[in-house]
XYZ file of C-alpha atoms in Angstrom:
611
model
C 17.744 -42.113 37.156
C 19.998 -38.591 38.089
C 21.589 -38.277 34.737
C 23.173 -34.445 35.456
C 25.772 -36.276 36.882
C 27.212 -37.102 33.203
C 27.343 -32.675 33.157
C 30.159 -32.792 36.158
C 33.273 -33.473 35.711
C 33.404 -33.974 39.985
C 32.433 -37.850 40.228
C 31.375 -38.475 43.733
C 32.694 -41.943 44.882
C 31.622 -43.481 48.223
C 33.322 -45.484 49.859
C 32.269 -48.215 52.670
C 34.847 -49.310 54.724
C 34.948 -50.044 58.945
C 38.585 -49.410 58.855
C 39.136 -45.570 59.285
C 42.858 -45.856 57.742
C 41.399 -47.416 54.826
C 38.915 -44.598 54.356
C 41.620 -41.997 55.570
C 43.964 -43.260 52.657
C 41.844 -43.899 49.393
C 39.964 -40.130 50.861
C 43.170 -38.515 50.631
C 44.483 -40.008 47.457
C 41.069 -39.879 45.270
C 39.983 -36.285 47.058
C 43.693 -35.477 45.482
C 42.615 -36.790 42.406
C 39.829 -34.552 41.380
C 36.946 -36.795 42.920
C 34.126 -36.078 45.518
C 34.385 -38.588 48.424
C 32.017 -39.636 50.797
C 32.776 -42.113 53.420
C 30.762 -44.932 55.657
C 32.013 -47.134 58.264
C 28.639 -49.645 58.093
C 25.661 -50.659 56.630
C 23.293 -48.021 57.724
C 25.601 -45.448 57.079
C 25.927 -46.748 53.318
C 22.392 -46.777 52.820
C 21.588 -43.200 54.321
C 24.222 -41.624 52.083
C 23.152 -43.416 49.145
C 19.577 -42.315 49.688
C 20.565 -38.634 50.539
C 22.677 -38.680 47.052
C 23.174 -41.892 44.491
C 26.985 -41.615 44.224
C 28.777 -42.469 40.733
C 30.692 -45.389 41.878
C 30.871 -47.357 45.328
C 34.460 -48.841 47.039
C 32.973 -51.689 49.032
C 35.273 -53.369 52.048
C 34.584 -57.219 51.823
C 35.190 -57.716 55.334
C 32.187 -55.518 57.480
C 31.077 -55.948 60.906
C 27.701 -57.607 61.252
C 26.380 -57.342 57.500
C 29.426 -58.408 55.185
C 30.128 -56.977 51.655
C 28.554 -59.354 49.796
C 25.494 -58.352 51.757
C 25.913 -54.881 51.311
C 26.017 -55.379 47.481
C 23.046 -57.480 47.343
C 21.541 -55.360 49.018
C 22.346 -52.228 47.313
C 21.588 -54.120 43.598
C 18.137 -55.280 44.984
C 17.143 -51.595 45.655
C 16.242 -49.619 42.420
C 17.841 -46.171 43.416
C 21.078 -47.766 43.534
C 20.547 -51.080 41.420
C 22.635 -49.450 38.414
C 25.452 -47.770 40.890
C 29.076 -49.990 40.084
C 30.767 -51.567 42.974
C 34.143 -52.327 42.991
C 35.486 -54.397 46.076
C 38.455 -54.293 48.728
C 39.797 -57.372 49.842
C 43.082 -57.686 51.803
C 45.642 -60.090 50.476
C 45.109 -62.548 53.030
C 41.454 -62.227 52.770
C 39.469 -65.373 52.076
C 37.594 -63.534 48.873
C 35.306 -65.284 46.279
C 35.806 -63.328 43.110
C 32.821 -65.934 41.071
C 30.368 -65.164 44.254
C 31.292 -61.329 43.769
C 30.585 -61.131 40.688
C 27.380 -62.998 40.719
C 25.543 -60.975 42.950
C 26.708 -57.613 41.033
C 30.149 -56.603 41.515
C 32.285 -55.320 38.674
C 35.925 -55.380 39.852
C 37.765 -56.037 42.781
C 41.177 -54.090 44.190
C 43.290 -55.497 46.945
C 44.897 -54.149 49.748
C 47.554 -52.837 50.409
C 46.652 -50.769 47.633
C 48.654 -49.777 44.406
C 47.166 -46.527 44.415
C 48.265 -46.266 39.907
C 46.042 -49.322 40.222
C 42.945 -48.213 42.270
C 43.033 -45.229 40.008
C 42.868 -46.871 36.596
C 40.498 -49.102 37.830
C 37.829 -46.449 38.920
C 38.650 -44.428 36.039
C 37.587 -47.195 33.594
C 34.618 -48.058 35.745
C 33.608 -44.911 35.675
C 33.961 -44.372 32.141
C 32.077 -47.247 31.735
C 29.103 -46.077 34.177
C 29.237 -43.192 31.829
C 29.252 -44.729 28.992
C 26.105 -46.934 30.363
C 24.217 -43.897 31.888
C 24.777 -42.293 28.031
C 23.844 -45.219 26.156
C 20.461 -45.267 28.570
C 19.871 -41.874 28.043
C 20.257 -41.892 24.472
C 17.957 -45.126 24.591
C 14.868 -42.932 26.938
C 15.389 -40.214 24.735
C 15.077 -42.464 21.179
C 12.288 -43.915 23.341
C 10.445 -40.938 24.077
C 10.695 -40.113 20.525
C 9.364 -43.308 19.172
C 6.537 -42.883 21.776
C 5.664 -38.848 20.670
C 6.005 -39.686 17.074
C 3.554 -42.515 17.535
C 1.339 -40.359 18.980
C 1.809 -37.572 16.552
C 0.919 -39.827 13.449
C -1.981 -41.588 16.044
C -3.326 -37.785 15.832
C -2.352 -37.108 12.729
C -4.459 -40.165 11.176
C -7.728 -38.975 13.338
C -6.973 -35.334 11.875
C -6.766 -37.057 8.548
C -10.154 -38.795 9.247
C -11.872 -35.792 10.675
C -10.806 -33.520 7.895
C -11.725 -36.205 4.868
C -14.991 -36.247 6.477
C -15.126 -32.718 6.729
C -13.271 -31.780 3.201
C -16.696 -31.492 1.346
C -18.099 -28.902 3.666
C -15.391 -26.830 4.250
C -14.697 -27.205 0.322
C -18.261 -25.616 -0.665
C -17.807 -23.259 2.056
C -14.447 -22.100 0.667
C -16.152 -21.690 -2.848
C -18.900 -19.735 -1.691
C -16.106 -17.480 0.095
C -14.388 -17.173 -2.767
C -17.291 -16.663 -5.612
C -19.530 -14.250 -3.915
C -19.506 -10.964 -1.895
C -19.238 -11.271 2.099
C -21.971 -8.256 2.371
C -24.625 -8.158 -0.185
C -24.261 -12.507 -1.100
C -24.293 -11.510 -4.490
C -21.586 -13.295 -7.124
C -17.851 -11.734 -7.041
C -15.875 -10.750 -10.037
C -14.259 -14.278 -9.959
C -17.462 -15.461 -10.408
C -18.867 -13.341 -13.142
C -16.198 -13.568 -15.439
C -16.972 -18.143 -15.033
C -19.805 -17.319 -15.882
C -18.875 -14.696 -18.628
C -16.864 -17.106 -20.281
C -18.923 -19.367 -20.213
C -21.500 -17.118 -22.352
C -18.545 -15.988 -24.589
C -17.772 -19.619 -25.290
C -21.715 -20.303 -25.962
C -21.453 -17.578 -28.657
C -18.537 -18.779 -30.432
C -20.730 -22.164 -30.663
C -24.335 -20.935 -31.209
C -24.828 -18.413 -33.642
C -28.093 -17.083 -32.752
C -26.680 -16.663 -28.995
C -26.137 -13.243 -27.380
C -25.642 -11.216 -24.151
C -25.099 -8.143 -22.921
C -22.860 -6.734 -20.069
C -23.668 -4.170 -17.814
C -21.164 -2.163 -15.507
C -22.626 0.084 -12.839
C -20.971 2.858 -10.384
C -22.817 4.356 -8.025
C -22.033 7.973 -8.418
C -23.201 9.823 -4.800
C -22.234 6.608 -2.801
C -18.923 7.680 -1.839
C -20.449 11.152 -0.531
C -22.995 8.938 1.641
C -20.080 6.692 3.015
C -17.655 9.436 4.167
C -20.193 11.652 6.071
C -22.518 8.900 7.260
C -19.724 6.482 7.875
C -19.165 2.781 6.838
C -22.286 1.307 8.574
C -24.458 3.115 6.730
C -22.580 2.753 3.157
C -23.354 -1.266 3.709
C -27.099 -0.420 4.638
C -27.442 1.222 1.129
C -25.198 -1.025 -0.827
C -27.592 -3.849 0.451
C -30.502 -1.640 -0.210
C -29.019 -1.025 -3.837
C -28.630 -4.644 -4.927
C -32.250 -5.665 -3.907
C -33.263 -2.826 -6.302
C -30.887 -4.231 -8.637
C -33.001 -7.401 -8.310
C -35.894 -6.066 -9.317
C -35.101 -5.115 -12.974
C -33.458 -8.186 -13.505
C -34.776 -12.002 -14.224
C -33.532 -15.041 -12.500
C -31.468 -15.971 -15.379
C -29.389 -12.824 -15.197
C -26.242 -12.922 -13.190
C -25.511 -9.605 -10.609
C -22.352 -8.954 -9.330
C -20.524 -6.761 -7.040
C -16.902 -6.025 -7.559
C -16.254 -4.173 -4.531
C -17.445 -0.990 -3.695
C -20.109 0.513 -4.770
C -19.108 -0.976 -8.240
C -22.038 -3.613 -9.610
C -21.650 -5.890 -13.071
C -24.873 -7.358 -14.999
C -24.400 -10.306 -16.985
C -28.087 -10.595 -19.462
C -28.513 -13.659 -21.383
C -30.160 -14.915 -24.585
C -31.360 -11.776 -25.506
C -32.529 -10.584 -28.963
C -31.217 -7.148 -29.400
C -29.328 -4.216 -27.294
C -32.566 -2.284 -26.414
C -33.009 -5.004 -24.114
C -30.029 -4.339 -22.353
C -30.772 -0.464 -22.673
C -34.642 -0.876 -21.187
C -32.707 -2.716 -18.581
C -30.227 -0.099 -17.653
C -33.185 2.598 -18.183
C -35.469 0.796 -15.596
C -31.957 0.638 -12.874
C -31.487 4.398 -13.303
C -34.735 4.910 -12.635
C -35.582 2.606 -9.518
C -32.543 4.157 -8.222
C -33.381 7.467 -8.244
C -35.978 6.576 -5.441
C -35.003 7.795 -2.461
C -33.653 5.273 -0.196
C -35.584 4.936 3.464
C -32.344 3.533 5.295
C -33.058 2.399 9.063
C -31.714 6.410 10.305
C -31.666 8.153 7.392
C -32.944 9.377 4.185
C -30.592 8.961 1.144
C -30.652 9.586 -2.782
C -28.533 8.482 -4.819
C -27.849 8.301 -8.829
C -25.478 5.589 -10.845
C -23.606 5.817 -14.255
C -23.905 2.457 -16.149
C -21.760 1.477 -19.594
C -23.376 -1.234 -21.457
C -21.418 -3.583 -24.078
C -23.219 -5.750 -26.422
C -21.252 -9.036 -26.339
C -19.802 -10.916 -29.372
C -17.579 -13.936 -30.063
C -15.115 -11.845 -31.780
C -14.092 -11.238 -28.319
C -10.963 -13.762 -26.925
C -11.463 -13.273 -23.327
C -14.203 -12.187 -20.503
C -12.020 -9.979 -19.482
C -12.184 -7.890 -22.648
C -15.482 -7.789 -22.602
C -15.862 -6.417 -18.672
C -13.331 -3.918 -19.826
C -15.188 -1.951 -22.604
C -18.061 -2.302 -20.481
C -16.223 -0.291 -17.926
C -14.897 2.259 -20.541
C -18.798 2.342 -21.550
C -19.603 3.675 -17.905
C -16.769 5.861 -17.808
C -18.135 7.942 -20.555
C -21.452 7.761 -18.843
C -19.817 9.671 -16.135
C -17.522 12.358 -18.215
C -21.072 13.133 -19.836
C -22.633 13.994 -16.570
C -23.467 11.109 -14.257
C -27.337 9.785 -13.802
C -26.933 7.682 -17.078
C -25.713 5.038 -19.548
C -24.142 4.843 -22.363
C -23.370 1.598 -24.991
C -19.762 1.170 -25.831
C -18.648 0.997 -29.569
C -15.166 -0.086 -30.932
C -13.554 3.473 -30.984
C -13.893 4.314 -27.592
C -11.162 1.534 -26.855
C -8.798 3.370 -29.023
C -9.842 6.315 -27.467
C -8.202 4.988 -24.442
C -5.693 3.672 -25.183
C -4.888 7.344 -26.832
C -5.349 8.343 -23.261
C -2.865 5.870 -21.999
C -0.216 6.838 -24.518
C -0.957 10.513 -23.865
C -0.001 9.873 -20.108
C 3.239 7.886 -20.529
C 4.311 10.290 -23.519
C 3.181 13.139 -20.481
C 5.364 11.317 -18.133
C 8.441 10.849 -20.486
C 7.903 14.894 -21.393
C 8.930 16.097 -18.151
C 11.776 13.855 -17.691
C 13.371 14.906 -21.030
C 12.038 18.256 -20.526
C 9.970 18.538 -23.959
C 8.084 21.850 -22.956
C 8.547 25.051 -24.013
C 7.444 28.343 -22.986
C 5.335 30.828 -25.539
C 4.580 34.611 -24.521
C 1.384 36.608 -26.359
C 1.194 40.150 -25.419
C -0.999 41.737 -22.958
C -1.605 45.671 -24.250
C -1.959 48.859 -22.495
C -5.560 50.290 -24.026
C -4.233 53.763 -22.267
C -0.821 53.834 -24.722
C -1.376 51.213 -26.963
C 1.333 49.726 -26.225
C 2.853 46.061 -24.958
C 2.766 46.451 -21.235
C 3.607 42.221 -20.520
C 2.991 38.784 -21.543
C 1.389 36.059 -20.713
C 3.535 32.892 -20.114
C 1.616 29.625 -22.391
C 3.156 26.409 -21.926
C 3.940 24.621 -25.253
C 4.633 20.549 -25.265
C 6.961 20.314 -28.457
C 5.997 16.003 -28.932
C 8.621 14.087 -30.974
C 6.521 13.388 -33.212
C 2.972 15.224 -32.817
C 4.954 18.406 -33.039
C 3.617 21.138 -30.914
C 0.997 20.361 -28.765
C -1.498 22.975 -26.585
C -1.988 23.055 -23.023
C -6.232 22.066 -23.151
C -4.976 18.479 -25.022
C -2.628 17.505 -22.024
C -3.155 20.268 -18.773
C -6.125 17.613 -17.440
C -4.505 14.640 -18.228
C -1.076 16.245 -16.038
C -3.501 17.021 -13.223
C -5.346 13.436 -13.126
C -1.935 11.723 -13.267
C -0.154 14.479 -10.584
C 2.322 16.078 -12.971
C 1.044 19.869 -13.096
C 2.948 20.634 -9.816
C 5.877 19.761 -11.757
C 5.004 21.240 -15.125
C 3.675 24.485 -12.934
C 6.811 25.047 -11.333
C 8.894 24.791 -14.794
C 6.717 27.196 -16.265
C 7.077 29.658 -13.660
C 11.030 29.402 -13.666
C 11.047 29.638 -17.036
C 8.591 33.025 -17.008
C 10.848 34.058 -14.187
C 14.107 33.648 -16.591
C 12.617 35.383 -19.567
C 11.704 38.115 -16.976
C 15.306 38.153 -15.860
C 16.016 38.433 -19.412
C 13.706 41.217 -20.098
C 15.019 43.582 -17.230
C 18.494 43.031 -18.059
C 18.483 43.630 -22.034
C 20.498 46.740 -22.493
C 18.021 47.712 -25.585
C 14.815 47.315 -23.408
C 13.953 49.938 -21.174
C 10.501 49.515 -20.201
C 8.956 47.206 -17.284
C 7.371 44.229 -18.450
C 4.832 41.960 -16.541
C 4.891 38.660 -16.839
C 1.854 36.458 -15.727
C 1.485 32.973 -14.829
C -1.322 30.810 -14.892
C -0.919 28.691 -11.931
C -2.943 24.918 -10.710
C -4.991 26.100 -7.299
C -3.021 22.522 -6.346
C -0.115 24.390 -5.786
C -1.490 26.763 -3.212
C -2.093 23.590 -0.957
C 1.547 22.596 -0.761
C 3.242 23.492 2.215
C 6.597 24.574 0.756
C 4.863 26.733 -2.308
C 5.914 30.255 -0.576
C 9.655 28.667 -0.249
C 9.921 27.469 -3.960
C 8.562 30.742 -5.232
C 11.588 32.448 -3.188
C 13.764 30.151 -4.968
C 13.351 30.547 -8.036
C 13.077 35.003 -7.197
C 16.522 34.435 -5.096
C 17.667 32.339 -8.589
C 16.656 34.666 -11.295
C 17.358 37.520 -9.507
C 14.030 39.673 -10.741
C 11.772 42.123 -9.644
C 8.936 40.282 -8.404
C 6.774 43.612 -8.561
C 6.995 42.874 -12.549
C 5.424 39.213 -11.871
C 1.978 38.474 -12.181
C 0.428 35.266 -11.179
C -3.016 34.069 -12.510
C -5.304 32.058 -10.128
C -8.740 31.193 -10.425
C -11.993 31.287 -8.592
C -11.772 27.806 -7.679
C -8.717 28.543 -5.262
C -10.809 31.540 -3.655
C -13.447 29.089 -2.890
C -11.558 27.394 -0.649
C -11.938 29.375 2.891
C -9.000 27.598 4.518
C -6.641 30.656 6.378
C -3.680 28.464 4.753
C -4.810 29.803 1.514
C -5.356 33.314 2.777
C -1.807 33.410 4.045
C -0.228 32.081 0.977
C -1.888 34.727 -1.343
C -0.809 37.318 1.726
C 2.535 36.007 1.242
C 2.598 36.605 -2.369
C 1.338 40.033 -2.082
C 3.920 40.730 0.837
C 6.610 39.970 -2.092
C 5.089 42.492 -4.345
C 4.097 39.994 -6.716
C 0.273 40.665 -8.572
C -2.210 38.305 -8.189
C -4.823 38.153 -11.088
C -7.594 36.138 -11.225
C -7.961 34.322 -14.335
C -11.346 33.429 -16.162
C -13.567 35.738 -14.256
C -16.999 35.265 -14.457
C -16.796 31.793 -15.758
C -17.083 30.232 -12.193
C -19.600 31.245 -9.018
C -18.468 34.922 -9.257
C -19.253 35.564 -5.662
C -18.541 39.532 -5.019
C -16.975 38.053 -1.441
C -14.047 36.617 -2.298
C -13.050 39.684 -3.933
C -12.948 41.950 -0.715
C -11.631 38.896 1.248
C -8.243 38.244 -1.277
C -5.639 40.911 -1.559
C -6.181 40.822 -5.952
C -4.684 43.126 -8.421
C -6.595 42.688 -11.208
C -9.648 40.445 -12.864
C -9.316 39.062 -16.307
C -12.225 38.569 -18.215
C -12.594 35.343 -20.293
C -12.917 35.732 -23.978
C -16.259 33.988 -23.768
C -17.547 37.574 -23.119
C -15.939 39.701 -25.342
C -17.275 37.227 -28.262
C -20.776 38.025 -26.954
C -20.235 41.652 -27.335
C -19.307 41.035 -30.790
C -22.374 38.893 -31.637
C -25.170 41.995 -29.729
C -23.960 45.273 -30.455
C -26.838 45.999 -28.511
C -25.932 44.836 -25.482
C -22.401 44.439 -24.086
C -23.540 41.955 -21.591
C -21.376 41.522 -17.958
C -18.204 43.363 -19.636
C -19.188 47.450 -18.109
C -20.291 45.716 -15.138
C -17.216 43.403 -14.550
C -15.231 46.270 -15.540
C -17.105 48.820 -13.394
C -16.486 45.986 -10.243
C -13.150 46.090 -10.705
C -12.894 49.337 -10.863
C -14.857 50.054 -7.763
C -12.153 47.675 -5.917
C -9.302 49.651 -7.278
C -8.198 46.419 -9.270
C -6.956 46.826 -13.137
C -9.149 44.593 -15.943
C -7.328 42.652 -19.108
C -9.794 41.515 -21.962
C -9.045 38.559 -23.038
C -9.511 36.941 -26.710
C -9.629 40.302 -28.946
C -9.999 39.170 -32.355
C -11.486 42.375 -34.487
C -11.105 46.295 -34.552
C -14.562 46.680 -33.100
C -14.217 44.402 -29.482
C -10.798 46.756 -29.075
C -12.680 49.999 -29.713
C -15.991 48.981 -27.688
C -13.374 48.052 -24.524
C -11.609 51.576 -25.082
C -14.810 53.114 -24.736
C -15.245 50.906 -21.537
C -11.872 51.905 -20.255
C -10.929 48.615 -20.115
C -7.071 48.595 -18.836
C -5.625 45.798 -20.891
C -6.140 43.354 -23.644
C -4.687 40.616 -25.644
C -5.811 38.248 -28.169
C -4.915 37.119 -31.700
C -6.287 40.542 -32.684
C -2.655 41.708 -31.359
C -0.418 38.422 -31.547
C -0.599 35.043 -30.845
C 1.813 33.926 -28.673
C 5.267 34.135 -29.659
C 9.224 32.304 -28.474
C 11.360 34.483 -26.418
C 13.123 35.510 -30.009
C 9.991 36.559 -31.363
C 9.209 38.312 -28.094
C 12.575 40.253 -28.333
C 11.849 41.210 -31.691
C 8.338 42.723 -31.403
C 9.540 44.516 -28.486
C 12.623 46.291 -30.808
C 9.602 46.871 -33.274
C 7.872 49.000 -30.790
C 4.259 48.295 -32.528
C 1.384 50.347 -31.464
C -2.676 49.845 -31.709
């Protein structure tokens, strides 16, 4: 059935009638109307337009040359392309017309002629509107049909998916859990897994007093050097080469785990004592510093382990995992390649840590630093020829804290950009300071100890500008302190920042010297001013009057390069009188001052003290 006729609003009415004024007159008047018209003067003609196009409603002449109306309808009902199509008749007045016989055989209304046209009209109208309403109601029907019929088949599927997957639900179900409690690479059991099964032993030990295990937590120190260079393909060889040697120091009752990585957890059970767990973790650091024959390539490795003797004082697995981990992080600050057994401080010790970092974090946002000078002397005049710039954190409630208790933690965490930058605008300011007092006439240095991190930032040259451009002072009389670690780093960005620096007249002075590699290289390669040496040295010279050690030759180098030397750490007469005789350039220490605030500062400089 054609139901886009329902979307026109052009009905298309034929109409079948062997007298042309007929057709001429209802054409005219229902063309007028608004509807399509189509016209046949016989049967055939009837049939081939209904074929060519099912029309929306058919005007049928009762009286027809050689097949009659009745006929015709019969003819057209008994066809199923135009079985549903409505067919009103014509009949003259003086027709003989049976209305029951018309009916019958499929007609729906009759109209007689000659015709009331308002009456033709309301009559096809409300035929039509009933065709419509028909055709909707059928449509409506095929469509609730065709719904009942795709629903049926959706729940028919549905109940064989059921079936199939109730059948199924047990397999994919252990799959799932196998997914989920153990490592896609090595097979081993996953940290979901481990900690079951550790709480499961921590629960045994709160029932069974004589019950007790051990935790081991393993990181595989080189592994992340073989994974980079050798790539990922590799790095799973060797972690699969690393857990069968796991294997081996361990019995089937143990429980090994990977936790991603190269990261591995031991769970040991009903054992006596802690040396247990110890010859364990003795007999893993030593199978695994084998080398490892990998299918292309020759490998060593070396692990740090942190073992934690388990208790039911504990209240969850996780606890337990965790001081295990703080175990083998100490393993690692103490130099890699071995274990170490947690006790209860080292918990506290972290958490010290912890605090330390948010107290860092809330430090710079409220600005809790301050800025201490100590004096660098002149050995030629004896006098105070600059200061060193010593960052201060003034806690709340610690008071005033030093640089070595929070400078590593601000590196690890990624504050000493921050904290660098401060200092140096705050050096810069006292500078400004310095070279503007109308009581001060001499040229002080001022030298900075920066982070080599801050040599890596692209923008370092530009910041340095702005705070110069902002303080407004002679960058000849700044000094900034670098050490060897930034020379070790070839990169030409490096070379071109310290060219930079030195293209602004400000001194670069490397810090620390001779605490590092010491190569002579780097110090024909880097535009330097000076070399400090660390106070690690002048001690020694103290302790063998004998001997001075590196100090005449570090001087003497320096010297040689046309670069200025600064002692550092003078604490008695005799280390200042041995580095006069050296002709050391410069010195500081407590021996002079320790470091002092800017008031201080101003008022030692009005005191004019001499050595």
């Amino acid at each position: 059935m054609n139901y886009e006729r329902l979307q026109s609003d052009k009905k298309d009415i034929l109409i079948i009638d062997d007298t042309p004024d007929n057709l001429r007159i209802l054409s005219w008047f229902l063309t007028k109307k608004g509807y399509s018209v189509r016209k046949a003067l016989n049967w055939q003609m009837a049939l081939t337009a209904c074929q060519t196009l099912p029309p929306d409603l058919i005007l049928l002449d009762i009286m027809m040359p050689e097949v009659d109306g009745y006929e015709i309808c019969r003819r057209l009902k008994a066809c199923q392309q135009t079985a549903d199509i409505p067919v009103i008749f014509i009949s003259a007045l003086d027709d003989v017309f049976d209305k029951v016989k018309a009916f019958q055989i499929g007609g729906v209304d009759y109209i007689t002629k000659p015709f009331e046209f308002e009456e033709v009209l309301v009559r096809i109208e409300n035929q039509l509107a009933l065709r419509t309403a028909q055709l909707e109601i059928l449509k409506l029907n095929a469509e609730l049909e065709n719904r009942v019929q795709e629903r049926t088949w959706e729940l028919k599927k549905t109940l064989h998916k059921l079936q199939q997957e109730m059948s199924q639900r047990q397999q994919l179900q252990n799959k799932l859990l196998e997914i989920v409690l153990h490592d896609s690479l090595t097979g081993l059991p996953n940290r979901v897994l481990l900690l079951k099964r550790l709480e499961e032993a921590l629960n045994r030990a709160k029932r069974e007093s004589n019950y007790r295990f051990a935790v081991l937590f393993l990181d595989c120190d080189r592994f992340k050097i073989v994974n980079d260079s050798l790539g990922h393909l590799v790095g799973d060889e060797l972690l699969i080469a690393i857990t069968s040697r796991l294997q081996e120091s361990l019995s089937p009752f143990d429980t090994l785990a990977r936790f991603g990585g190269d990261e591995f957890a031991i769970l040991l059970e009903n054992i006596t004592d802690i040396n247990i767990a110890i010859e364990v973790a003795e007999s893993i650091l030593e199978k695994l510093s084998l080398a490892f024959q990998l299918s292309r390539y020759e490998v060593f490795i070396n692990a740090s382990i942190g073992i934690n003797w388990g208790n039911h004082n504990y209240e969850k697995p996780e606890y337990v995992l965790r001081d295990a981990d703080t175990a083998m992080y100490r393993a690692k600050a103490l130099g890699k390649g071995r274990y170490h057994v947690f006790y209860p401080a080292m918990h506290q010790e972290v958490i010290q840590v912890l605090e330390l970092e948010n107290d860092l974090r809330r430090a710079v946002e409220r600005q809790e630093f301050v800025v201490h000078y100590q004096p660098i002397i002149c050995l030629n005049t004896d006098k105070i020829a600059g200061f060193e710039a010593l960052i201060r954190w003034q806690h709340p409630t610690k008071g005033l804290v030093y640089p070595t208790a929070f400078i590593p933690v601000a590196e690890e965490i990624g504050l000493i950009n921050v904290i660098n930058f401060w200092v140096l605008e705050s050096a810069c300011q006292t500078l400004q300071i310095l070279q503007n007092h109308p009581h001060i006439k001499n040229n002080f240095n001022i030298s900075v100890n920066l982070s080599p991190c801050l040599f890596s930032l692209t923008k370092f040259i530009a910041y340095v500008d702005q705070i110069i451009d902002k303080t407004k002072i002679n960058p000849a009389n700044l000094e900034l302190e670098i050490t060897e670690n930034l020379l070790m780093d070839k990169s030409d960005n490096i070379k071109k920042t310290l060219d930079a620096l030195k293209e602004r007249k400000i001194k670069l002075v490397m810090d620390d010297f001779g605490t590092g590699y010491s190569s002579l290289s780097y110090l024909h390669n880097f535009p330097l001013n000076a070399l400090k040496i660390d106070k690690s040295f002048v001690q020694f010279m103290q302790e063998n009057q004998q001997n001075f050690g590196l100090v005449p030759a570090m001087i003497s180098i320096a010297h040689s390069m046309e670069m200025k030397v600064t002692a550092e750490g003078i604490e008695t007469e005799y280390q200042l009188s041995q580095l006069k005789k050296l002709k050391c350039d410069f010195a500081q220490g407590h021996f002079f001052s320790t470091a002092l605030d800017l008031e201080s500062v101003l008022n030692l400089i009005a005191a004019a003290p001499q050595w």
